[in-house]
PDB file of C-alpha atoms in Angstrom:
ATOM      1  CA  UNK A   1     -33.729  -6.020  -5.344  1.00  0.00           C
ATOM      2  CA  UNK A   2     -33.396  -5.665  -1.544  1.00  0.00           C
ATOM      3  CA  UNK A   3     -34.204  -8.577   0.809  1.00  0.00           C
ATOM      4  CA  UNK A   4     -34.196  -7.856   4.884  1.00  0.00           C
ATOM      5  CA  UNK A   5     -32.727  -4.164   3.830  1.00  0.00           C
ATOM      6  CA  UNK A   6     -29.782  -5.873   2.335  1.00  0.00           C
ATOM      7  CA  UNK A   7     -28.898  -5.571  -1.897  1.00  0.00           C
ATOM      8  CA  UNK A   8     -28.711  -8.926  -3.319  1.00  0.00           C
ATOM      9  CA  UNK A   9     -25.709  -9.350  -5.432  1.00  0.00           C
ATOM     10  CA  UNK A  10     -23.847 -12.198  -7.360  1.00  0.00           C
ATOM     11  CA  UNK A  11     -21.904 -14.585  -5.213  1.00  0.00           C
ATOM     12  CA  UNK A  12     -18.687 -13.776  -5.126  1.00  0.00           C
ATOM     13  CA  UNK A  13     -15.875 -15.875  -6.412  1.00  0.00           C
ATOM     14  CA  UNK A  14     -14.736 -17.031  -2.842  1.00  0.00           C
ATOM     15  CA  UNK A  15     -18.436 -18.568  -2.846  1.00  0.00           C
ATOM     16  CA  UNK A  16     -18.367 -20.184  -5.834  1.00  0.00           C
ATOM     17  CA  UNK A  17     -14.747 -21.672  -5.087  1.00  0.00           C
ATOM     18  CA  UNK A  18     -15.926 -22.876  -1.861  1.00  0.00           C
ATOM     19  CA  UNK A  19     -19.457 -24.410  -3.044  1.00  0.00           C
ATOM     20  CA  UNK A  20     -17.815 -26.249  -6.210  1.00  0.00           C
ATOM     21  CA  UNK A  21     -15.064 -27.604  -4.048  1.00  0.00           C
ATOM     22  CA  UNK A  22     -17.652 -28.954  -1.360  1.00  0.00           C
ATOM     23  CA  UNK A  23     -19.754 -30.352  -4.485  1.00  0.00           C
ATOM     24  CA  UNK A  24     -16.478 -32.357  -5.144  1.00  0.00           C
ATOM     25  CA  UNK A  25     -15.887 -33.630  -1.968  1.00  0.00           C
ATOM     26  CA  UNK A  26     -19.540 -34.508  -1.724  1.00  0.00           C
ATOM     27  CA  UNK A  27     -19.306 -36.746  -4.735  1.00  0.00           C
ATOM     28  CA  UNK A  28     -16.057 -38.185  -3.033  1.00  0.00           C
ATOM     29  CA  UNK A  29     -18.357 -39.001   0.296  1.00  0.00           C
ATOM     30  CA  UNK A  30     -16.294 -36.761   2.389  1.00  0.00           C
ATOM     31  CA  UNK A  31     -19.173 -34.997   4.188  1.00  0.00           C
ATOM     32  CA  UNK A  32     -17.556 -33.351   6.888  1.00  0.00           C
ATOM     33  CA  UNK A  33     -15.152 -31.615   4.846  1.00  0.00           C
ATOM     34  CA  UNK A  34     -17.811 -30.439   2.302  1.00  0.00           C
ATOM     35  CA  UNK A  35     -19.908 -29.357   5.534  1.00  0.00           C
ATOM     36  CA  UNK A  36     -16.883 -27.074   6.338  1.00  0.00           C
ATOM     37  CA  UNK A  37     -16.721 -25.290   3.182  1.00  0.00           C
ATOM     38  CA  UNK A  38     -20.433 -24.621   2.440  1.00  0.00           C
ATOM     39  CA  UNK A  39     -20.734 -23.355   6.228  1.00  0.00           C
ATOM     40  CA  UNK A  40     -18.081 -20.989   5.076  1.00  0.00           C
ATOM     41  CA  UNK A  41     -19.737 -20.190   2.261  1.00  0.00           C
ATOM     42  CA  UNK A  42     -22.930 -19.391   3.805  1.00  0.00           C
ATOM     43  CA  UNK A  43     -20.657 -17.049   5.885  1.00  0.00           C
ATOM     44  CA  UNK A  44     -19.888 -15.043   3.001  1.00  0.00           C
ATOM     45  CA  UNK A  45     -23.101 -15.117   1.311  1.00  0.00           C
ATOM     46  CA  UNK A  46     -25.789 -15.279   4.434  1.00  0.00           C
ATOM     47  CA  UNK A  47     -28.226 -13.228   2.440  1.00  0.00           C
ATOM     48  CA  UNK A  48     -28.246 -15.889  -0.814  1.00  0.00           C
ATOM     49  CA  UNK A  49     -30.993 -19.160  -0.310  1.00  0.00           C
ATOM     50  CA  UNK A  50     -28.494 -21.002  -2.501  1.00  0.00           C
ATOM     51  CA  UNK A  51     -26.164 -20.821   0.454  1.00  0.00           C
ATOM     52  CA  UNK A  52     -28.652 -22.514   2.825  1.00  0.00           C
ATOM     53  CA  UNK A  53     -30.092 -24.907   0.184  1.00  0.00           C
ATOM     54  CA  UNK A  54     -26.524 -26.391  -0.454  1.00  0.00           C
ATOM     55  CA  UNK A  55     -26.041 -26.965   3.369  1.00  0.00           C
ATOM     56  CA  UNK A  56     -29.772 -28.444   3.405  1.00  0.00           C
ATOM     57  CA  UNK A  57     -28.576 -30.529   0.641  1.00  0.00           C
ATOM     58  CA  UNK A  58     -25.523 -31.857   2.560  1.00  0.00           C
ATOM     59  CA  UNK A  59     -27.514 -32.666   5.832  1.00  0.00           C
ATOM     60  CA  UNK A  60     -30.028 -34.728   3.727  1.00  0.00           C
ATOM     61  CA  UNK A  61     -26.970 -36.649   2.071  1.00  0.00           C
ATOM     62  CA  UNK A  62     -25.798 -37.418   5.811  1.00  0.00           C
ATOM     63  CA  UNK A  63     -29.680 -37.891   6.945  1.00  0.00           C
ATOM     64  CA  UNK A  64     -29.537 -35.320   9.523  1.00  0.00           C
ATOM     65  CA  UNK A  65     -33.036 -34.114   9.298  1.00  0.00           C
ATOM     66  CA  UNK A  66     -32.651 -31.429  12.590  1.00  0.00           C
ATOM     67  CA  UNK A  67     -29.841 -29.617  10.724  1.00  0.00           C
ATOM     68  CA  UNK A  68     -31.671 -30.216   6.869  1.00  0.00           C
ATOM     69  CA  UNK A  69     -34.782 -28.539   8.130  1.00  0.00           C
ATOM     70  CA  UNK A  70     -33.292 -25.532   9.793  1.00  0.00           C
ATOM     71  CA  UNK A  71     -30.990 -24.726   6.988  1.00  0.00           C
ATOM     72  CA  UNK A  72     -33.833 -25.557   4.636  1.00  0.00           C
ATOM     73  CA  UNK A  73     -36.671 -23.149   6.621  1.00  0.00           C
ATOM     74  CA  UNK A  74     -33.475 -20.364   6.250  1.00  0.00           C
ATOM     75  CA  UNK A  75     -33.231 -21.017   2.409  1.00  0.00           C
ATOM     76  CA  UNK A  76     -36.959 -20.687   1.626  1.00  0.00           C
ATOM     77  CA  UNK A  77     -37.122 -17.580   3.810  1.00  0.00           C
ATOM     78  CA  UNK A  78     -34.967 -16.121   1.268  1.00  0.00           C
ATOM     79  CA  UNK A  79     -36.453 -17.277  -2.016  1.00  0.00           C
ATOM     80  CA  UNK A  80     -37.704 -14.671  -4.701  1.00  0.00           C
ATOM     81  CA  UNK A  81     -40.660 -16.810  -6.005  1.00  0.00           C
ATOM     82  CA  UNK A  82     -43.631 -18.058  -3.935  1.00  0.00           C
ATOM     83  CA  UNK A  83     -44.164 -21.880  -5.398  1.00  0.00           C
ATOM     84  CA  UNK A  84     -42.229 -24.444  -7.075  1.00  0.00           C
ATOM     85  CA  UNK A  85     -38.804 -24.142  -5.760  1.00  0.00           C
ATOM     86  CA  UNK A  86     -37.063 -27.070  -5.124  1.00  0.00           C
ATOM     87  CA  UNK A  87     -36.132 -25.769  -1.622  1.00  0.00           C
ATOM     88  CA  UNK A  88     -39.447 -26.694  -0.302  1.00  0.00           C
ATOM     89  CA  UNK A  89     -39.270 -30.108  -1.538  1.00  0.00           C
ATOM     90  CA  UNK A  90     -35.963 -30.449   0.375  1.00  0.00           C
ATOM     91  CA  UNK A  91     -37.924 -29.128   3.617  1.00  0.00           C
ATOM     92  CA  UNK A  92     -40.495 -31.498   2.964  1.00  0.00           C
ATOM     93  CA  UNK A  93     -38.303 -34.643   3.174  1.00  0.00           C
ATOM     94  CA  UNK A  94     -36.830 -32.917   6.113  1.00  0.00           C
ATOM     95  CA  UNK A  95     -39.828 -32.654   7.656  1.00  0.00           C
ATOM     96  CA  UNK A  96     -41.288 -35.931   6.654  1.00  0.00           C
ATOM     97  CA  UNK A  97     -38.399 -37.580   7.882  1.00  0.00           C
ATOM     98  CA  UNK A  98     -39.022 -35.895  11.555  1.00  0.00           C
ATOM     99  CA  UNK A  99     -42.818 -36.282  11.330  1.00  0.00           C
ATOM    100  CA  UNK A 100     -43.362 -32.493  11.869  1.00  0.00           C
ATOM    101  CA  UNK A 101     -46.451 -32.650   9.853  1.00  0.00           C
ATOM    102  CA  UNK A 102     -47.951 -29.091   9.692  1.00  0.00           C
ATOM    103  CA  UNK A 103     -44.338 -28.356   8.331  1.00  0.00           C
ATOM    104  CA  UNK A 104     -44.923 -31.187   5.542  1.00  0.00           C
ATOM    105  CA  UNK A 105     -48.117 -30.248   4.795  1.00  0.00           C
ATOM    106  CA  UNK A 106     -46.882 -26.728   4.006  1.00  0.00           C
ATOM    107  CA  UNK A 107     -43.876 -27.436   2.336  1.00  0.00           C
ATOM    108  CA  UNK A 108     -45.780 -29.342  -0.433  1.00  0.00           C
ATOM    109  CA  UNK A 109     -48.324 -26.835  -0.854  1.00  0.00           C
ATOM    110  CA  UNK A 110     -45.592 -24.318  -1.167  1.00  0.00           C
ATOM    111  CA  UNK A 111     -43.811 -26.179  -3.739  1.00  0.00           C
ATOM    112  CA  UNK A 112     -47.315 -26.065  -5.554  1.00  0.00           C
ATOM    113  CA  UNK A 113     -48.644 -29.736  -4.901  1.00  0.00           C
ATOM    114  CA  UNK A 114     -52.424 -30.128  -3.822  1.00  0.00           C
ATOM    115  CA  UNK A 115     -52.635 -31.474  -0.191  1.00  0.00           C
ATOM    116  CA  UNK A 116     -55.978 -32.713   0.680  1.00  0.00           C
ATOM    117  CA  UNK A 117     -57.591 -31.430   3.992  1.00  0.00           C
ATOM    118  CA  UNK A 118     -57.970 -34.544   5.548  1.00  0.00           C
ATOM    119  CA  UNK A 119     -55.141 -35.711   8.120  1.00  0.00           C
ATOM    120  CA  UNK A 120     -54.514 -38.761  10.447  1.00  0.00           C
ATOM    121  CA  UNK A 121     -55.187 -38.413  14.291  1.00  0.00           C
ATOM    122  CA  UNK A 122     -51.314 -37.604  14.413  1.00  0.00           C
ATOM    123  CA  UNK A 123     -51.792 -34.948  11.689  1.00  0.00           C
ATOM    124  CA  UNK A 124     -49.945 -36.927   8.885  1.00  0.00           C
ATOM    125  CA  UNK A 125     -51.377 -36.047   5.585  1.00  0.00           C
ATOM    126  CA  UNK A 126     -53.328 -38.499   3.727  1.00  0.00           C
ATOM    127  CA  UNK A 127     -55.071 -39.206   0.641  1.00  0.00           C
ATOM    128  CA  UNK A 128     -53.014 -37.296  -1.683  1.00  0.00           C
ATOM    129  CA  UNK A 129     -53.429 -40.230  -4.392  1.00  0.00           C
ATOM    130  CA  UNK A 130     -50.091 -39.980  -6.004  1.00  0.00           C
ATOM    131  CA  UNK A 131     -50.525 -43.350  -7.575  1.00  0.00           C
ATOM    132  CA  UNK A 132     -47.905 -46.148  -8.253  1.00  0.00           C
ATOM    133  CA  UNK A 133     -43.929 -45.661  -8.403  1.00  0.00           C
ATOM    134  CA  UNK A 134     -40.734 -47.539  -8.435  1.00  0.00           C
ATOM    135  CA  UNK A 135     -38.166 -47.084  -5.950  1.00  0.00           C
ATOM    136  CA  UNK A 136     -34.763 -48.111  -5.872  1.00  0.00           C
ATOM    137  CA  UNK A 137     -33.623 -49.706  -2.356  1.00  0.00           C
ATOM    138  CA  UNK A 138     -30.108 -49.387  -1.214  1.00  0.00           C
ATOM    139  CA  UNK A 139     -28.829 -47.122  -4.265  1.00  0.00           C
ATOM    140  CA  UNK A 140     -25.377 -46.958  -3.406  1.00  0.00           C
ATOM    141  CA  UNK A 141     -25.024 -50.895  -2.660  1.00  0.00           C
ATOM    142  CA  UNK A 142     -26.700 -53.802  -4.269  1.00  0.00           C
ATOM    143  CA  UNK A 143     -29.400 -51.530  -5.936  1.00  0.00           C
ATOM    144  CA  UNK A 144     -32.902 -52.889  -6.608  1.00  0.00           C
ATOM    145  CA  UNK A 145     -35.718 -51.703  -8.043  1.00  0.00           C
ATOM    146  CA  UNK A 146     -39.187 -52.839  -6.422  1.00  0.00           C
ATOM    147  CA  UNK A 147     -42.783 -51.379  -6.847  1.00  0.00           C
ATOM    148  CA  UNK A 148     -44.690 -49.348  -4.203  1.00  0.00           C
ATOM    149  CA  UNK A 149     -47.698 -47.132  -3.516  1.00  0.00           C
ATOM    150  CA  UNK A 150     -46.887 -43.342  -3.057  1.00  0.00           C
ATOM    151  CA  UNK A 151     -48.379 -42.037  -0.006  1.00  0.00           C
ATOM    152  CA  UNK A 152     -46.780 -38.929  -0.255  1.00  0.00           C
ATOM    153  CA  UNK A 153     -44.307 -36.766  -2.525  1.00  0.00           C
ATOM    154  CA  UNK A 154     -41.522 -38.481  -0.074  1.00  0.00           C
ATOM    155  CA  UNK A 155     -42.755 -42.094   1.022  1.00  0.00           C
ATOM    156  CA  UNK A 156     -43.272 -45.068  -0.862  1.00  0.00           C
ATOM    157  CA  UNK A 157     -45.228 -48.004   0.642  1.00  0.00           C
ATOM    158  CA  UNK A 158     -43.239 -51.383  -0.753  1.00  0.00           C
ATOM    159  CA  UNK A 159     -45.639 -53.795  -2.449  1.00  0.00           C
ATOM    160  CA  UNK A 160     -42.978 -55.907  -4.245  1.00  0.00           C
ATOM    161  CA  UNK A 161     -41.165 -58.408  -1.812  1.00  0.00           C
ATOM    162  CA  UNK A 162     -37.679 -57.517  -2.265  1.00  0.00           C
ATOM    163  CA  UNK A 163     -34.741 -59.911  -2.190  1.00  0.00           C
ATOM    164  CA  UNK A 164     -32.784 -60.386   0.598  1.00  0.00           C
ATOM    165  CA  UNK A 165     -29.675 -58.969  -0.242  1.00  0.00           C
ATOM    166  CA  UNK A 166     -31.558 -55.570   0.201  1.00  0.00           C
ATOM    167  CA  UNK A 167     -32.483 -55.908   3.868  1.00  0.00           C
ATOM    168  CA  UNK A 168     -36.211 -54.793   3.198  1.00  0.00           C
ATOM    169  CA  UNK A 169     -39.394 -56.480   3.549  1.00  0.00           C
ATOM    170  CA  UNK A 170     -42.728 -56.383   1.911  1.00  0.00           C
ATOM    171  CA  UNK A 171     -45.026 -53.459   3.371  1.00  0.00           C
ATOM    172  CA  UNK A 172     -42.239 -51.299   4.686  1.00  0.00           C
ATOM    173  CA  UNK A 173     -42.383 -47.418   3.821  1.00  0.00           C
ATOM    174  CA  UNK A 174     -39.163 -45.733   2.784  1.00  0.00           C
ATOM    175  CA  UNK A 175     -38.182 -42.331   2.561  1.00  0.00           C
ATOM    176  CA  UNK A 176     -37.209 -41.509  -1.346  1.00  0.00           C
ATOM    177  CA  UNK A 177     -35.543 -38.576  -2.951  1.00  0.00           C
ATOM    178  CA  UNK A 178     -37.711 -36.115  -4.681  1.00  0.00           C
ATOM    179  CA  UNK A 179     -35.770 -36.506  -8.647  1.00  0.00           C
ATOM    180  CA  UNK A 180     -36.144 -39.637 -10.304  1.00  0.00           C
ATOM    181  CA  UNK A 181     -33.509 -41.926 -11.958  1.00  0.00           C
ATOM    182  CA  UNK A 182     -34.986 -43.743 -14.667  1.00  0.00           C
ATOM    183  CA  UNK A 183     -38.365 -44.803 -15.543  1.00  0.00           C
ATOM    184  CA  UNK A 184     -40.338 -47.834 -15.916  1.00  0.00           C
ATOM    185  CA  UNK A 185     -42.787 -48.609 -18.724  1.00  0.00           C
ATOM    186  CA  UNK A 186     -45.676 -51.109 -19.033  1.00  0.00           C
ATOM    187  CA  UNK A 187     -47.298 -52.675 -22.059  1.00  0.00           C
ATOM    188  CA  UNK A 188     -50.235 -50.632 -21.492  1.00  0.00           C
ATOM    189  CA  UNK A 189     -48.397 -47.586 -22.009  1.00  0.00           C
ATOM    190  CA  UNK A 190     -47.977 -45.498 -18.918  1.00  0.00           C
ATOM    191  CA  UNK A 191     -45.023 -44.858 -17.301  1.00  0.00           C
ATOM    192  CA  UNK A 192     -43.626 -44.650 -13.602  1.00  0.00           C
ATOM    193  CA  UNK A 193     -40.636 -42.817 -12.169  1.00  0.00           C
ATOM    194  CA  UNK A 194     -37.866 -44.556 -10.350  1.00  0.00           C
ATOM    195  CA  UNK A 195     -37.028 -42.677  -7.074  1.00  0.00           C
ATOM    196  CA  UNK A 196     -33.951 -43.556  -4.911  1.00  0.00           C
ATOM    197  CA  UNK A 197     -34.770 -44.778  -1.490  1.00  0.00           C
ATOM    198  CA  UNK A 198     -33.149 -42.461   1.262  1.00  0.00           C
ATOM    199  CA  UNK A 199     -33.671 -44.698   4.316  1.00  0.00           C
ATOM    200  CA  UNK A 200     -36.019 -46.864   5.878  1.00  0.00           C
ATOM    201  CA  UNK A 201     -38.941 -44.729   7.618  1.00  0.00           C
ATOM    202  CA  UNK A 202     -40.991 -47.544   9.053  1.00  0.00           C
ATOM    203  CA  UNK A 203     -40.206 -51.212   9.467  1.00  0.00           C
ATOM    204  CA  UNK A 204     -42.077 -54.392   8.903  1.00  0.00           C
ATOM    205  CA  UNK A 205     -43.140 -57.389  10.917  1.00  0.00           C
ATOM    206  CA  UNK A 206     -43.804 -59.607   8.209  1.00  0.00           C
ATOM    207  CA  UNK A 207     -40.915 -61.714   7.408  1.00  0.00           C
ATOM    208  CA  UNK A 208     -39.681 -62.908   3.867  1.00  0.00           C
ATOM    209  CA  UNK A 209     -39.729 -66.302   3.142  1.00  0.00           C
ATOM    210  CA  UNK A 210     -38.527 -67.977   0.086  1.00  0.00           C
ATOM    211  CA  UNK A 211     -39.819 -71.392  -1.229  1.00  0.00           C
ATOM    212  CA  UNK A 212     -38.896 -73.607  -4.338  1.00  0.00           C
ATOM    213  CA  UNK A 213     -42.217 -74.591  -6.300  1.00  0.00           C
ATOM    214  CA  UNK A 214     -43.368 -77.271  -8.397  1.00  0.00           C
ATOM    215  CA  UNK A 215     -45.978 -75.488 -10.464  1.00  0.00           C
ATOM    216  CA  UNK A 216     -47.017 -76.993 -13.327  1.00  0.00           C
ATOM    217  CA  UNK A 217     -48.544 -73.926 -15.281  1.00  0.00           C
ATOM    218  CA  UNK A 218     -48.254 -70.401 -14.838  1.00  0.00           C
ATOM    219  CA  UNK A 219     -52.287 -70.677 -13.574  1.00  0.00           C
ATOM    220  CA  UNK A 220     -50.655 -73.015 -10.764  1.00  0.00           C
ATOM    221  CA  UNK A 221     -48.016 -70.210  -9.762  1.00  0.00           C
ATOM    222  CA  UNK A 222     -51.095 -67.580  -9.815  1.00  0.00           C
ATOM    223  CA  UNK A 223     -52.923 -69.495  -7.533  1.00  0.00           C
ATOM    224  CA  UNK A 224     -50.351 -68.823  -4.813  1.00  0.00           C
ATOM    225  CA  UNK A 225     -50.181 -65.339  -5.473  1.00  0.00           C
ATOM    226  CA  UNK A 226     -53.944 -64.737  -5.288  1.00  0.00           C
ATOM    227  CA  UNK A 227     -54.271 -66.846  -2.316  1.00  0.00           C
ATOM    228  CA  UNK A 228     -51.252 -64.948  -0.164  1.00  0.00           C
ATOM    229  CA  UNK A 229     -53.282 -61.716  -1.371  1.00  0.00           C
ATOM    230  CA  UNK A 230     -56.388 -63.285  -0.239  1.00  0.00           C
ATOM    231  CA  UNK A 231     -55.126 -63.627   3.347  1.00  0.00           C
ATOM    232  CA  UNK A 232     -53.585 -59.483   3.277  1.00  0.00           C
ATOM    233  CA  UNK A 233     -50.424 -60.798   2.386  1.00  0.00           C
ATOM    234  CA  UNK A 234     -47.935 -61.458  -0.794  1.00  0.00           C
ATOM    235  CA  UNK A 235     -46.355 -63.940  -2.761  1.00  0.00           C
ATOM    236  CA  UNK A 236     -43.833 -63.487  -5.834  1.00  0.00           C
ATOM    237  CA  UNK A 237     -42.464 -65.703  -8.272  1.00  0.00           C
ATOM    238  CA  UNK A 238     -38.945 -64.050  -8.060  1.00  0.00           C
ATOM    239  CA  UNK A 239     -38.106 -66.522 -11.190  1.00  0.00           C
ATOM    240  CA  UNK A 240     -40.005 -64.079 -13.486  1.00  0.00           C
ATOM    241  CA  UNK A 241     -40.072 -60.953 -11.753  1.00  0.00           C
ATOM    242  CA  UNK A 242     -36.601 -60.422 -11.113  1.00  0.00           C
ATOM    243  CA  UNK A 243     -33.753 -59.077 -13.914  1.00  0.00           C
ATOM    244  CA  UNK A 244     -30.229 -58.103 -13.521  1.00  0.00           C
ATOM    245  CA  UNK A 245     -29.483 -54.706 -14.853  1.00  0.00           C
ATOM    246  CA  UNK A 246     -26.244 -52.806 -15.267  1.00  0.00           C
ATOM    247  CA  UNK A 247     -26.723 -49.110 -13.365  1.00  0.00           C
ATOM    248  CA  UNK A 248     -26.802 -47.499 -16.678  1.00  0.00           C
ATOM    249  CA  UNK A 249     -29.896 -49.708 -17.761  1.00  0.00           C
ATOM    250  CA  UNK A 250     -31.500 -49.335 -14.602  1.00  0.00           C
ATOM    251  CA  UNK A 251     -31.359 -45.540 -14.448  1.00  0.00           C
ATOM    252  CA  UNK A 252     -33.027 -45.267 -17.612  1.00  0.00           C
ATOM    253  CA  UNK A 253     -36.258 -45.834 -19.113  1.00  0.00           C
ATOM    254  CA  UNK A 254     -37.252 -49.600 -19.221  1.00  0.00           C
ATOM    255  CA  UNK A 255     -39.801 -51.669 -19.509  1.00  0.00           C
ATOM    256  CA  UNK A 256     -41.309 -53.821 -17.063  1.00  0.00           C
ATOM    257  CA  UNK A 257     -41.968 -57.312 -16.607  1.00  0.00           C
ATOM    258  CA  UNK A 258     -45.238 -56.729 -16.683  1.00  0.00           C
ATOM    259  CA  UNK A 259     -47.784 -57.676 -19.398  1.00  0.00           C
ATOM    260  CA  UNK A 260     -48.581 -60.542 -21.769  1.00  0.00           C
ATOM    261  CA  UNK A 261     -45.716 -62.536 -23.861  1.00  0.00           C
ATOM    262  CA  UNK A 262     -42.267 -63.021 -24.136  1.00  0.00           C
ATOM    263  CA  UNK A 263     -40.383 -60.069 -23.258  1.00  0.00           C
ATOM    264  CA  UNK A 264     -36.886 -59.793 -24.177  1.00  0.00           C
ATOM    265  CA  UNK A 265     -34.918 -56.616 -24.316  1.00  0.00           C
ATOM    266  CA  UNK A 266     -31.325 -56.134 -24.943  1.00  0.00           C
ATOM    267  CA  UNK A 267     -30.761 -54.570 -21.452  1.00  0.00           C
ATOM    268  CA  UNK A 268     -31.577 -57.572 -19.870  1.00  0.00           C
ATOM    269  CA  UNK A 269     -28.787 -58.794 -18.236  1.00  0.00           C
ATOM    270  CA  UNK A 270     -30.080 -62.690 -16.881  1.00  0.00           C
ATOM    271  CA  UNK A 271     -30.643 -65.498 -18.862  1.00  0.00           C
ATOM    272  CA  UNK A 272     -34.180 -65.905 -20.564  1.00  0.00           C
ATOM    273  CA  UNK A 273     -35.929 -68.849 -20.065  1.00  0.00           C
ATOM    274  CA  UNK A 274     -33.485 -70.091 -17.195  1.00  0.00           C
ATOM    275  CA  UNK A 275     -35.432 -70.383 -13.751  1.00  0.00           C
ATOM    276  CA  UNK A 276     -34.353 -68.936 -10.078  1.00  0.00           C
ATOM    277  CA  UNK A 277     -33.734 -65.314  -9.135  1.00  0.00           C
ATOM    278  CA  UNK A 278     -31.931 -64.139 -12.177  1.00  0.00           C
ATOM    279  CA  UNK A 279     -34.328 -65.201 -14.632  1.00  0.00           C
ATOM    280  CA  UNK A 280     -36.817 -62.937 -16.506  1.00  0.00           C
ATOM    281  CA  UNK A 281     -40.442 -63.622 -17.629  1.00  0.00           C
ATOM    282  CA  UNK A 282     -40.235 -66.030 -20.373  1.00  0.00           C
ATOM    283  CA  UNK A 283     -43.110 -67.180 -23.286  1.00  0.00           C
ATOM    284  CA  UNK A 284     -45.437 -69.913 -21.933  1.00  0.00           C
ATOM    285  CA  UNK A 285     -43.619 -72.591 -24.222  1.00  0.00           C
ATOM    286  CA  UNK A 286     -40.423 -72.080 -22.109  1.00  0.00           C
ATOM    287  CA  UNK A 287     -41.813 -72.328 -18.677  1.00  0.00           C
ATOM    288  CA  UNK A 288     -40.085 -74.247 -16.127  1.00  0.00           C
ATOM    289  CA  UNK A 289     -42.383 -75.766 -13.258  1.00  0.00           C
ATOM    290  CA  UNK A 290     -39.783 -75.415 -10.876  1.00  0.00           C
ATOM    291  CA  UNK A 291     -39.806 -71.889  -9.635  1.00  0.00           C
ATOM    292  CA  UNK A 292     -38.158 -69.940  -6.975  1.00  0.00           C
ATOM    293  CA  UNK A 293     -40.663 -67.740  -4.854  1.00  0.00           C
ATOM    294  CA  UNK A 294     -40.725 -64.873  -2.191  1.00  0.00           C
ATOM    295  CA  UNK A 295     -43.690 -65.084   0.057  1.00  0.00           C
ATOM    296  CA  UNK A 296     -44.153 -62.312   2.874  1.00  0.00           C
ATOM    297  CA  UNK A 297     -46.389 -64.024   5.643  1.00  0.00           C
ATOM    298  CA  UNK A 298     -45.877 -64.536   9.321  1.00  0.00           C
ATOM    299  CA  UNK A 299     -44.481 -67.246  10.554  1.00  0.00           C
ATOM    300  CA  UNK A 300     -47.401 -69.121  12.114  1.00  0.00           C
ATOM    301  CA  UNK A 301     -49.285 -68.532   8.418  1.00  0.00           C
ATOM    302  CA  UNK A 302     -46.860 -69.497   5.407  1.00  0.00           C
ATOM    303  CA  UNK A 303     -46.668 -73.253   5.844  1.00  0.00           C
ATOM    304  CA  UNK A 304     -50.609 -72.957   6.022  1.00  0.00           C
ATOM    305  CA  UNK A 305     -50.657 -70.836   2.794  1.00  0.00           C
ATOM    306  CA  UNK A 306     -48.633 -73.349   0.942  1.00  0.00           C
ATOM    307  CA  UNK A 307     -50.589 -76.305   1.784  1.00  0.00           C
ATOM    308  CA  UNK A 308     -53.593 -75.081   1.151  1.00  0.00           C
ATOM    309  CA  UNK A 309     -52.243 -74.132  -2.270  1.00  0.00           C
ATOM    310  CA  UNK A 310     -51.149 -78.202  -2.889  1.00  0.00           C
ATOM    311  CA  UNK A 311     -54.561 -79.334  -1.370  1.00  0.00           C
ATOM    312  CA  UNK A 312     -56.414 -77.517  -4.178  1.00  0.00           C
ATOM    313  CA  UNK A 313     -54.495 -79.339  -7.008  1.00  0.00           C
ATOM    314  CA  UNK A 314     -52.138 -81.687  -5.544  1.00  0.00           C
ATOM    315  CA  UNK A 315     -51.463 -83.138  -8.793  1.00  0.00           C
ATOM    316  CA  UNK A 316     -50.004 -80.133 -10.522  1.00  0.00           C
ATOM    317  CA  UNK A 317     -48.380 -78.269  -7.154  1.00  0.00           C
ATOM    318  CA  UNK A 318     -45.808 -78.863  -4.488  1.00  0.00           C
ATOM    319  CA  UNK A 319     -43.583 -77.006  -2.297  1.00  0.00           C
ATOM    320  CA  UNK A 320     -40.141 -77.623  -0.863  1.00  0.00           C
ATOM    321  CA  UNK A 321     -37.088 -76.011   1.227  1.00  0.00           C
ATOM    322  CA  UNK A 322     -39.065 -73.089   3.075  1.00  0.00           C
ATOM    323  CA  UNK A 323     -36.737 -70.970   4.537  1.00  0.00           C
ATOM    324  CA  UNK A 324     -36.761 -67.194   6.266  1.00  0.00           C
ATOM    325  CA  UNK A 325     -34.133 -64.844   4.620  1.00  0.00           C
ATOM    326  CA  UNK A 326     -35.371 -61.373   6.184  1.00  0.00           C
TER     327      UNK A 326
END
């Protein structure tokens, strides 16, 4: 086969050696050394799309989006097939990071995704309706999996209230990778992919608070979550929603905490029935009135929300120790 007048051939042994060594270095976090080897490989085989795909991948790991876009475009120019190549997905991620919306749209279409004709005033694709997914925040650190809404194939809006250790807030938009690492299933049956965060794409101005509640029943706790949601913000009972999982469990197919009744699985490394940030959802007869709750709301509103919640049922509700944590 000829590409631009050149005969395409299998990569040389030197190309394979340099590439294999480069990916070993990438695994060790030695990006500079890996970059030198991948650049050498591209010099050896400039007509091979994999040469530029690998460089684009390296630049993605380094969050060097200009270089990732440039290398990615060289890779797709040498592709044999028209749709479905992962090269286009990497170009789409780089274009999204750079807010190069015409290229992002072109990339998703070239990959084979349907992109509606509608666009925001700045050209940003809207209305792709990709549904819900989970995203693993800080995957290389104290990783935390939270729920969100997919805006497009490379961005998720965070709808859970992350723990303060993640450094993330409710309502933030994160750029994420294309290959899921794990799934979360629900009692209703559907499963949702878990994507790894690459970086923060759009920050949220809404701070995160932690507060200790005295909620006599689950209905009392639920009332606060509804009250916050009705105000356009969020509250989340961390005593019920947070589980500790090892990395292997987190990256596997795991049941979520959503659903009714007791949910105890052998992969849950927290203590069922124990309130606090390490506890998991328990059956009603094990309900503990003391709950640790995360709230995402402006400083001028959060105390009013809590006071209004108590005022609706003062005999069964109290709050104390409100603190801004992120």
